[in-house]
Short mmCIF file of C-alpha atoms and ligand atoms in Angstrom, two decimals:
data_model
loop_
_atom_site.label_atom_id
_atom_site.label_comp_id
_atom_site.label_asym_id
_atom_site.label_seq_id
_atom_site.Cartn_x
_atom_site.Cartn_y
_atom_site.Cartn_z
CA MET A 1 36.70 174.27 -34.34
CA GLY A 2 37.74 174.22 -30.73
CA LYS A 3 37.28 176.54 -27.83
CA ARG A 4 38.06 180.19 -28.51
CA GLU A 5 38.21 183.21 -26.24
CA THR A 6 39.15 186.85 -26.63
CA PHE A 7 40.83 188.76 -23.83
CA PRO A 8 41.30 192.50 -23.49
CA LEU A 9 44.82 193.80 -23.20
CA LYS A 10 44.67 197.19 -21.57
CA GLN A 11 46.85 196.94 -18.47
CA GLU A 12 49.63 194.90 -16.89
CA THR A 13 47.25 192.68 -14.97
CA ASP A 14 45.65 191.61 -18.26
CA ILE A 15 48.98 190.02 -19.19
CA VAL A 16 48.86 187.92 -16.03
CA LEU A 17 45.39 186.71 -16.92
CA ILE A 18 46.37 185.96 -20.52
CA ARG A 19 49.33 183.90 -19.33
CA GLN A 20 47.06 181.91 -17.02
CA ARG A 21 44.53 181.25 -19.78
CA VAL A 22 47.19 180.29 -22.31
CA ARG A 23 48.63 177.85 -19.81
CA LYS A 24 45.18 176.33 -19.36
CA TYR A 25 44.73 175.90 -23.12
CA ALA A 26 48.22 174.41 -23.41
CA GLU A 27 47.43 171.90 -20.67
CA GLU A 28 44.18 170.98 -22.36
CA ALA A 29 46.01 170.48 -25.66
CA LYS A 30 48.20 168.07 -23.67
CA LEU A 31 51.39 169.94 -24.47
CA GLY A 32 54.39 168.86 -22.40
CA ILE A 33 55.50 171.07 -19.52
CA VAL A 34 58.38 172.55 -21.54
CA SER A 35 56.10 173.40 -24.49
CA GLN A 36 53.52 174.86 -22.11
CA THR A 37 56.09 177.14 -20.56
CA LYS A 38 57.36 178.18 -23.99
CA ILE A 39 54.00 179.21 -25.42
CA VAL A 40 53.08 180.99 -22.18
CA THR A 41 56.34 182.92 -22.23
CA ALA A 42 55.93 183.80 -25.93
CA ALA A 43 52.40 185.06 -25.19
CA SER A 44 53.77 187.17 -22.35
CA GLU A 45 56.36 188.78 -24.64
CA ILE A 46 54.00 189.59 -27.47
CA ALA A 47 51.26 190.77 -25.15
CA ARG A 48 53.64 193.09 -23.36
CA ASN A 49 54.85 194.53 -26.67
CA ALA A 50 51.24 195.14 -27.73
CA LEU A 51 50.64 196.92 -24.44
CA ILE A 52 53.84 198.97 -24.29
CA TYR A 53 54.41 199.81 -27.95
CA GLY A 54 50.94 199.27 -29.36
CA GLY A 55 49.01 201.03 -26.60
CA GLY A 56 46.96 197.90 -25.82
CA GLY A 57 44.79 195.63 -27.88
CA GLU A 58 43.41 192.15 -27.51
CA CYS A 59 44.42 188.53 -27.45
CA VAL A 60 42.55 185.63 -29.04
CA VAL A 61 43.29 182.17 -27.69
CA GLU A 62 42.05 179.13 -29.54
CA ALA A 63 42.28 175.39 -29.16
CA CYS A 64 42.84 173.88 -32.60
CA SER A 65 44.67 171.07 -34.32
CA ARG A 66 47.46 170.89 -36.83
CA ASP A 67 48.00 167.74 -38.88
CA GLY A 68 45.95 165.80 -36.38
CA ARG A 69 47.93 167.11 -33.42
CA SER A 70 46.27 169.25 -30.81
CA ALA A 71 47.52 172.80 -30.78
CA VAL A 72 47.15 176.23 -29.23
CA TYR A 73 46.73 179.24 -31.48
CA LEU A 74 47.17 182.85 -30.32
CA CYS A 75 46.51 186.06 -32.13
CA ILE A 76 47.60 189.24 -30.37
CA SER A 77 46.75 192.49 -32.06
CA ASP A 78 46.90 196.19 -31.37
CA SER A 79 46.08 199.28 -33.36
CA GLY A 80 49.11 201.27 -32.30
CA ALA A 81 51.90 202.87 -34.31
CA GLY A 82 52.95 199.64 -36.02
CA ILE A 83 56.49 198.58 -36.91
CA ALA A 84 58.23 200.27 -39.84
CA ASP A 85 61.06 197.80 -40.22
CA ILE A 86 59.99 194.34 -39.14
CA ASP A 87 63.30 192.70 -40.06
CA ARG A 88 65.15 195.06 -37.80
CA ALA A 89 62.63 194.59 -34.96
CA MET A 90 63.19 190.84 -35.22
CA VAL A 91 66.94 191.13 -34.72
CA ASP A 92 68.20 189.86 -31.36
CA GLY A 93 69.03 192.81 -29.16
CA TYR A 94 67.18 195.47 -31.14
CA THR A 95 65.01 197.64 -28.91
CA SER A 96 63.59 201.09 -29.42
CA GLY A 97 62.90 201.29 -25.71
CA SER A 98 64.92 200.02 -22.79
CA GLY A 99 64.27 196.30 -23.13
CA LEU A 100 66.65 193.48 -23.92
CA GLY A 101 65.37 193.45 -27.50
CA LEU A 102 64.69 189.74 -27.28
CA GLY A 103 60.90 189.61 -27.07
CA LEU A 104 59.98 189.27 -30.73
CA SER A 105 62.91 187.15 -31.86
CA GLY A 106 62.75 185.06 -28.69
CA ALA A 107 59.01 184.47 -29.03
CA LYS A 108 59.55 183.26 -32.59
CA ARG A 109 62.10 180.70 -31.37
CA LEU A 110 59.77 179.53 -28.59
CA VAL A 111 56.87 178.53 -30.85
CA ASP A 112 56.31 176.17 -33.77
CA ALA A 113 54.90 178.75 -36.17
CA PHE A 114 55.05 182.52 -36.04
CA ALA A 115 53.55 185.22 -38.23
CA ILE A 116 53.78 188.97 -37.87
CA ASP A 117 51.87 191.56 -39.78
CA SER A 118 52.52 195.23 -39.18
CA ALA A 119 52.83 198.53 -40.97
CA PRO A 120 53.29 202.10 -39.79
CA GLY A 121 49.97 203.47 -38.62
CA GLN A 122 48.25 200.11 -39.16
CA GLY A 123 48.90 198.47 -35.83
CA THR A 124 50.53 195.10 -35.29
CA ARG A 125 49.23 191.54 -35.36
CA VAL A 126 51.24 188.57 -34.22
CA GLU A 127 50.06 184.95 -34.57
CA LEU A 128 51.61 182.08 -32.67
CA TRP A 129 51.12 178.32 -32.84
CA LYS A 130 52.41 175.60 -30.60
CA TRP A 131 51.38 172.02 -31.18
CA ARG A 132 51.80 168.73 -29.48
CA MET B 1 1.77 217.31 -14.09
CA PRO B 2 4.57 218.76 -11.96
CA ALA B 3 7.20 216.54 -10.38
CA SER B 4 5.83 217.47 -6.99
CA ALA B 5 3.00 214.92 -7.39
CA LEU B 6 5.56 212.27 -6.60
CA ALA B 7 6.93 214.30 -3.71
CA GLU B 8 3.41 214.80 -2.43
CA LEU B 9 2.68 211.05 -2.48
CA LEU B 10 5.97 210.22 -0.81
CA LYS B 11 5.19 212.61 2.02
CA THR B 12 1.49 211.93 2.47
CA TYR B 13 1.72 208.15 2.41
CA GLU B 14 5.13 207.81 4.01
CA SER B 15 4.19 205.27 6.64
CA GLU B 16 2.06 203.13 4.32
CA LEU B 17 4.77 203.18 1.66
CA LEU B 18 7.36 202.24 4.24
CA GLU B 19 5.35 199.27 5.43
CA GLU B 20 4.63 198.00 1.92
CA TRP B 21 8.20 198.58 0.79
CA ILE B 22 9.56 196.56 3.73
CA GLY B 23 7.04 193.89 2.76
CA ALA B 24 8.29 193.90 -0.82
CA GLN B 25 11.90 193.65 0.35
CA ARG B 26 11.05 190.74 2.61
CA ALA B 27 9.21 189.05 -0.23
CA ALA B 28 12.26 189.44 -2.46
CA GLY B 29 14.28 187.78 0.29
CA LEU B 30 16.35 189.57 2.92
CA ARG B 31 19.85 188.45 3.78
CA SER B 32 19.07 187.93 7.43
CA ASP B 33 22.61 186.63 7.89
CA LEU B 34 24.04 189.98 6.81
CA ILE B 35 21.48 192.53 7.88
CA ASP B 36 18.77 192.64 10.55
CA LEU B 37 15.24 193.84 10.02
CA ASP B 38 15.69 196.91 12.22
CA THR B 39 18.50 198.16 10.00
CA VAL B 40 16.44 197.53 6.87
CA VAL B 41 13.56 199.47 8.36
CA SER B 42 15.68 202.40 9.43
CA ASN B 43 17.51 202.52 6.07
CA SER B 44 14.20 202.43 4.21
CA ARG B 45 12.67 205.11 6.41
CA GLU B 46 15.67 207.37 5.94
CA LEU B 47 15.72 206.98 2.15
CA LEU B 48 11.96 207.63 1.88
CA LYS B 49 12.33 210.85 3.83
CA LEU B 50 15.30 211.99 1.76
CA LEU B 51 13.47 211.07 -1.45
CA ALA B 52 10.43 213.10 -0.50
CA VAL B 53 12.53 216.17 0.25
CA ALA B 54 14.61 215.89 -2.92
CA ALA B 55 11.68 215.08 -5.22
CA GLU B 56 9.98 218.28 -4.15
CA GLN B 57 12.62 220.29 -5.98
CA GLY B 58 12.53 218.36 -9.22
CA ILE B 59 13.36 214.83 -10.32
CA ASP B 60 15.00 215.48 -13.64
CA ASP B 61 18.57 216.01 -12.63
CA LEU B 62 19.96 213.59 -10.06
CA GLY B 63 23.26 215.41 -10.27
CA ALA B 64 21.66 218.51 -8.80
CA ARG B 65 22.58 219.70 -5.34
CA HIS B 66 19.26 218.83 -3.76
CA TRP B 67 19.79 215.15 -4.63
CA GLU B 68 23.09 215.13 -2.77
CA PRO B 69 21.66 213.58 0.44
CA VAL B 70 20.01 210.73 -1.51
CA ARG B 71 23.14 210.07 -3.53
CA GLY B 72 25.26 210.16 -0.41
CA MET B 73 23.10 207.65 1.37
CA LEU B 74 22.93 205.23 -1.57
CA GLU B 75 26.64 205.49 -2.09
CA ARG B 76 27.44 204.72 1.53
CA LEU B 77 24.97 201.87 1.68
CA SER B 78 26.04 200.25 -1.59
CA ARG B 79 29.73 200.47 -0.81
CA ALA B 80 29.15 198.98 2.61
CA GLN B 81 27.04 196.16 1.18
CA SER B 82 29.65 195.26 -1.42
CA ARG B 83 32.15 194.82 1.42
CA GLN B 84 29.73 192.84 3.53
CA GLY B 85 29.21 190.26 0.82
CA PHE B 86 25.83 191.20 -0.62
CA SER B 87 25.33 190.29 -4.27
CA PRO B 88 24.72 193.08 -6.80
CA SER B 89 21.07 192.08 -7.19
CA GLU B 90 20.51 192.00 -3.46
CA THR B 91 21.80 195.55 -3.25
CA ALA B 92 19.82 196.74 -6.27
CA THR B 93 16.65 195.18 -4.90
CA PHE B 94 16.60 197.73 -2.10
CA VAL B 95 15.76 200.56 -4.51
CA PHE B 96 13.87 198.56 -7.11
CA SER B 97 11.46 197.00 -4.65
CA LEU B 98 10.06 200.45 -3.93
CA LYS B 99 8.51 200.42 -7.40
CA GLU B 100 5.59 198.15 -6.64
CA PRO B 101 4.18 200.03 -3.63
CA LEU B 102 4.90 203.40 -5.18
CA PHE B 103 3.22 202.56 -8.50
CA ALA B 104 0.18 201.29 -6.64
CA LYS B 105 -0.09 204.58 -4.78
CA ILE B 106 0.23 206.55 -8.01
CA GLN B 107 -2.50 204.50 -9.62
CA GLN B 108 -4.82 205.08 -6.68
CA HIS B 109 -4.29 208.80 -6.44
CA CYS B 110 -3.18 210.33 -9.70
CA GLY B 111 -6.15 209.47 -11.88
CA ALA B 112 -5.62 210.34 -15.52
CA ALA B 113 -2.04 211.37 -14.93
CA SER B 114 -1.11 207.94 -13.53
CA LEU B 115 0.70 206.65 -16.56
CA ASN B 116 2.81 209.72 -16.81
CA GLU B 117 3.62 209.67 -13.10
CA ILE B 118 4.52 206.00 -13.17
CA TRP B 119 6.88 206.72 -16.01
CA ASN B 120 8.50 209.52 -14.00
CA ALA B 121 8.81 207.30 -10.95
CA THR B 122 10.26 204.38 -12.86
CA ARG B 123 12.87 206.59 -14.50
CA LEU B 124 13.82 208.00 -11.15
CA LEU B 125 14.11 204.63 -9.42
CA ASP B 126 16.01 203.11 -12.35
CA ARG B 127 18.56 205.86 -12.20
CA LEU B 128 18.89 205.49 -8.43
CA GLY B 129 19.28 201.74 -8.86
CA LEU B 130 22.05 202.23 -11.40
CA TYR B 131 23.66 204.74 -9.11
CA SER B 132 23.69 202.13 -6.33
CA MET B 133 25.25 199.61 -8.69
CA GLU B 134 28.01 201.97 -9.72
CA HIS B 135 29.00 202.43 -6.12
CA PHE B 136 28.59 198.77 -5.36
CA MET B 137 31.12 198.05 -8.11
CA ALA B 138 33.38 200.87 -6.94
CA GLY B 139 33.34 199.24 -3.52
CA ARG B 140 34.39 195.92 -5.02
CA GLU B 141 37.18 197.58 -6.95
CA THR B 142 38.47 199.23 -3.82
CA VAL B 143 38.58 195.85 -2.11
CA ILE B 144 40.44 194.32 -5.05
CA ARG B 145 42.95 197.16 -5.12
CA GLU B 146 43.57 196.83 -1.40
CA GLN B 147 44.10 193.12 -1.76
CA GLN B 148 46.54 193.63 -4.60
CA GLU B 149 48.48 196.13 -2.56
CA SER B 150 48.63 193.93 0.48
CA MET B 151 49.85 191.08 -1.70
CA LEU B 152 52.62 193.29 -3.03
CA GLU B 153 53.81 193.82 0.49
CA LEU B 154 53.25 190.29 1.71
CA SER B 155 55.22 188.69 -1.05
CA THR B 156 58.53 190.35 -0.42
CA PRO B 157 60.14 188.51 2.44
CA VAL B 158 63.89 188.88 2.35
CA VAL B 159 65.27 186.44 4.89
CA GLU B 160 68.72 186.05 6.38
CA LEU B 161 69.79 182.42 6.15
CA TRP B 162 73.16 182.92 7.78
CA LYS B 163 75.22 185.91 8.80
CA GLY B 164 76.05 187.42 5.43
CA VAL B 165 73.66 185.28 3.37
CA LEU B 166 70.26 186.62 2.27
CA ALA B 167 67.58 184.78 0.39
CA VAL B 168 64.44 185.96 -1.32
CA PRO B 169 62.01 183.27 -2.41
CA LEU B 170 59.94 184.69 -5.26
CA ILE B 171 56.48 183.25 -5.59
CA GLY B 172 53.83 183.90 -8.21
CA SER B 173 53.54 186.06 -11.27
CA LEU B 174 56.19 188.71 -11.51
CA ASP B 175 55.11 191.90 -13.14
CA SER B 176 56.90 195.23 -13.20
CA ASN B 177 55.58 196.59 -9.94
CA ARG B 178 56.01 193.53 -7.84
CA THR B 179 59.42 192.66 -9.21
CA GLN B 180 60.58 196.19 -8.60
CA VAL B 181 59.39 196.12 -5.01
CA VAL B 182 61.06 192.78 -4.29
CA MET B 183 64.32 193.76 -5.89
CA GLU B 184 64.50 197.06 -4.04
CA ALA B 185 63.75 195.31 -0.76
CA LEU B 186 66.59 192.90 -1.45
CA LEU B 187 69.11 195.65 -2.21
CA GLN B 188 68.02 197.54 0.89
CA LYS B 189 68.50 194.49 3.06
CA ILE B 190 71.94 193.85 1.56
CA VAL B 191 72.97 197.28 2.81
CA GLU B 192 71.36 196.86 6.22
CA THR B 193 72.86 193.46 6.96
CA GLU B 194 76.12 193.99 5.09
CA SER B 195 75.53 190.68 3.40
CA GLU B 196 77.98 189.30 0.88
CA ILE B 197 75.69 186.86 -0.84
CA ALA B 198 72.08 187.09 -1.97
CA ILE B 199 70.15 184.08 -3.23
CA ILE B 200 67.19 184.83 -5.48
CA ASP B 201 65.04 181.73 -5.60
CA ILE B 202 62.60 181.50 -8.51
CA THR B 203 61.16 178.05 -7.79
CA GLY B 204 57.71 179.60 -7.38
CA VAL B 205 57.79 181.74 -10.50
CA PRO B 206 55.72 180.24 -13.32
CA THR B 207 57.10 182.36 -16.16
CA VAL B 208 60.44 184.03 -16.75
CA ASP B 209 60.14 186.36 -19.72
CA THR B 210 62.51 189.10 -20.89
CA MET B 211 61.04 191.57 -18.43
CA VAL B 212 61.61 189.31 -15.43
CA ALA B 213 65.05 188.40 -16.79
CA GLN B 214 65.94 192.03 -17.15
CA HIS B 215 64.86 192.78 -13.59
CA LEU B 216 66.94 189.86 -12.34
CA LEU B 217 69.98 190.99 -14.30
CA LYS B 218 69.65 194.57 -13.09
CA THR B 219 69.43 193.40 -9.50
CA VAL B 220 72.49 191.21 -9.90
CA THR B 221 74.42 194.16 -11.33
CA ALA B 222 73.27 196.53 -8.60
CA ALA B 223 74.14 193.98 -5.90
CA LYS B 224 77.58 193.55 -7.42
CA LEU B 225 78.17 197.30 -7.22
CA MET B 226 77.41 197.06 -3.52
CA GLY B 227 79.93 194.28 -3.14
CA ALA B 228 77.46 191.40 -2.92
CA LYS B 229 77.26 188.35 -5.11
CA CYS B 230 73.92 186.96 -6.34
CA ILE B 231 72.98 183.38 -6.90
CA ILE B 232 69.81 182.53 -8.80
CA SER B 233 68.31 179.25 -7.68
CA GLY B 234 65.26 177.18 -8.42
CA ILE B 235 65.60 177.29 -12.20
CA ARG B 236 63.42 174.39 -13.27
CA PRO B 237 64.22 172.54 -16.53
CA GLN B 238 61.33 174.13 -18.45
CA ILE B 239 62.41 177.60 -17.33
CA ALA B 240 66.00 176.88 -18.31
CA ALA B 241 64.90 175.75 -21.78
CA THR B 242 62.75 178.84 -22.19
CA ILE B 243 65.50 181.23 -21.12
CA VAL B 244 67.87 179.64 -23.62
CA HIS B 245 65.39 179.96 -26.50
CA LEU B 246 64.58 183.53 -25.59
CA GLY B 247 68.28 184.21 -25.98
CA VAL B 248 68.74 185.73 -22.53
CA GLU B 249 72.36 185.59 -21.39
CA LEU B 250 72.71 185.33 -17.66
CA GLY B 251 76.41 186.16 -18.03
CA ASP B 252 78.53 185.17 -15.07
CA VAL B 253 75.63 184.85 -12.66
CA ILE B 254 75.85 181.69 -10.59
CA THR B 255 72.75 179.55 -11.05
CA LYS B 256 71.72 176.51 -9.05
CA SER B 257 68.76 174.22 -9.42
CA SER B 258 67.78 174.34 -5.75
CA LEU B 259 67.93 176.76 -2.88
CA ALA B 260 69.78 174.12 -0.84
CA ASP B 261 72.54 173.88 -3.47
CA ALA B 262 72.77 177.65 -3.59
CA PHE B 263 73.09 177.79 0.20
CA VAL B 264 75.97 175.31 0.13
CA VAL B 265 77.74 177.44 -2.48
CA ALA B 266 77.15 180.52 -0.34
CA LEU B 267 78.64 178.92 2.76
CA ARG B 268 81.64 177.75 0.78
CA GLU B 269 82.16 181.30 -0.46
CA LEU B 270 82.17 182.48 3.13
CA ASP B 271 84.58 179.73 4.09
CA VAL B 272 82.12 178.20 6.44
CA ARG B 273 82.39 174.45 6.73
CA LEU B 274 79.59 172.36 8.13
CA VAL B 275 80.65 169.12 9.75
CA SER B 276 78.42 166.52 11.26
CA ARG B 277 79.26 165.95 14.88
CA PRO B 278 80.95 162.61 15.39
CA VAL B 279 78.89 160.23 17.40
CA LEU B 280 80.61 159.79 20.75
CA ARG B 281 80.19 156.65 22.69
N1 ATP C 1 53.20 195.78 -31.03
C1 ATP C 1 54.21 196.60 -31.40
N2 ATP C 1 53.94 197.83 -31.90
C2 ATP C 1 54.94 198.68 -32.25
N3 ATP C 1 56.25 198.37 -32.15
C3 ATP C 1 56.59 197.16 -31.69
C4 ATP C 1 55.59 196.21 -31.29
N4 ATP C 1 56.24 195.09 -30.88
C5 ATP C 1 57.56 195.33 -31.01
N5 ATP C 1 57.79 196.57 -31.48
C6 ATP C 1 59.11 197.17 -31.78
O1 ATP C 1 60.04 196.14 -31.94
C7 ATP C 1 61.13 196.30 -31.03
C8 ATP C 1 61.64 194.95 -30.62
O2 ATP C 1 60.69 194.27 -29.82
P1 ATP C 1 61.17 193.18 -28.78
O3 ATP C 1 60.04 192.63 -28.06
O4 ATP C 1 62.03 192.19 -29.53
O5 ATP C 1 62.15 193.98 -27.81
P2 ATP C 1 61.75 194.97 -26.61
O6 ATP C 1 60.30 194.87 -26.32
O7 ATP C 1 62.27 196.30 -26.95
O8 ATP C 1 62.57 194.37 -25.40
P3 ATP C 1 62.25 193.02 -24.60
O9 ATP C 1 61.04 192.40 -25.23
O10 ATP C 1 63.46 192.15 -24.74
O11 ATP C 1 62.01 193.41 -23.19
C9 ATP C 1 60.56 197.11 -29.90
O12 ATP C 1 61.57 197.82 -29.21
C10 ATP C 1 59.60 198.05 -30.64
O13 ATP C 1 60.29 199.11 -31.21
MG1 MG C 2 59.28 193.07 -26.00
#
């Protein structure tokens, strides 16, 4: 197993740090510049959701490999209100706040594998993978 | 044994304690580049005096009023040292190095009660040490906050490239606060200069997520309402690809890959033509 770190996600500035660390991991996994930017942007989206809607949480970043290719794995979790209707939340343009409603669906399109686990009152956990 | 045993020792052996404490601090290593010996001596003397007075009225509750002078002094000192570049241990050493001379005095003079008195003294000094640390950290945090604030202000230069053409080169991570500040500064300047075109250059922005995109779009809309047109420049290939996958629609916003290209477009919009001067012989 590769390098693994856990970062707190309690305030806006934590998102900046998470983006920087994810970029570092992506560079080390030798992802191309486009892939690096994509995983960093996806991390930014999911982390901001966890902060705004989930009241904060944490972010695990891990260097791993997938079918022999180096990869970056992220797990961003919160213990907030959770999402009642995940399908609806994943629809382009759906927002319960004042966003563009593109964070979740956009993040899914930016990465190679995406998993979301959430239930009302149970918090939300999103996993992201991007490989070389 | 009443707490005043400690107070008694502090008062009776003040000058000896002072000398030995200075010795202990020197042995631990003084930052002679940051503080001179005279200051160390006068700080130490002052704290010893304050300690003796406060300890007389009880050492159990450092939050009590009579500890106010000691707390005040440690707070001021620790905050100042965190600004001056002392390390946390260097600052903590000031209080902790009093232990050795003080314990020795207790052992010499308190007889059977020594152990108990040493325990009292160590608890007191530990709490004072922690108190120093808290304010040392608070000092650091103040510095960090000030730096963040000054960066917010520094990073919002809206420049006039030509009569009627503004440009704002965005650099670094854009988060709500900073983006808001920049965008408001831009709109303000559009009004002041009656500019028709504003170029927002994002060459220096590492990530454009939905929040940044939304701020950009809002600014473009607001500028339009004021009669100005926005051009977004410096969209690098990786940012373009990311924006497309996110699904963000930039609508009818003009985008250009470089600030230079955007400037040319702006001049054309204003009907300004640049011609190279013919070489006359
Ligand atoms: N961690 C979370 N906890 C609770 N609800 C969430 C969480 N993440 C997303 N949601 C819900 O899903 C909706 C869609 O999220 P999404 O990120 O796609 O859009 P947005 O955050 O509203 O806007 P944008 O991300 O485009 O700025 C949110 O409005 C919110 O209701
Ligand atoms: Mg979102």
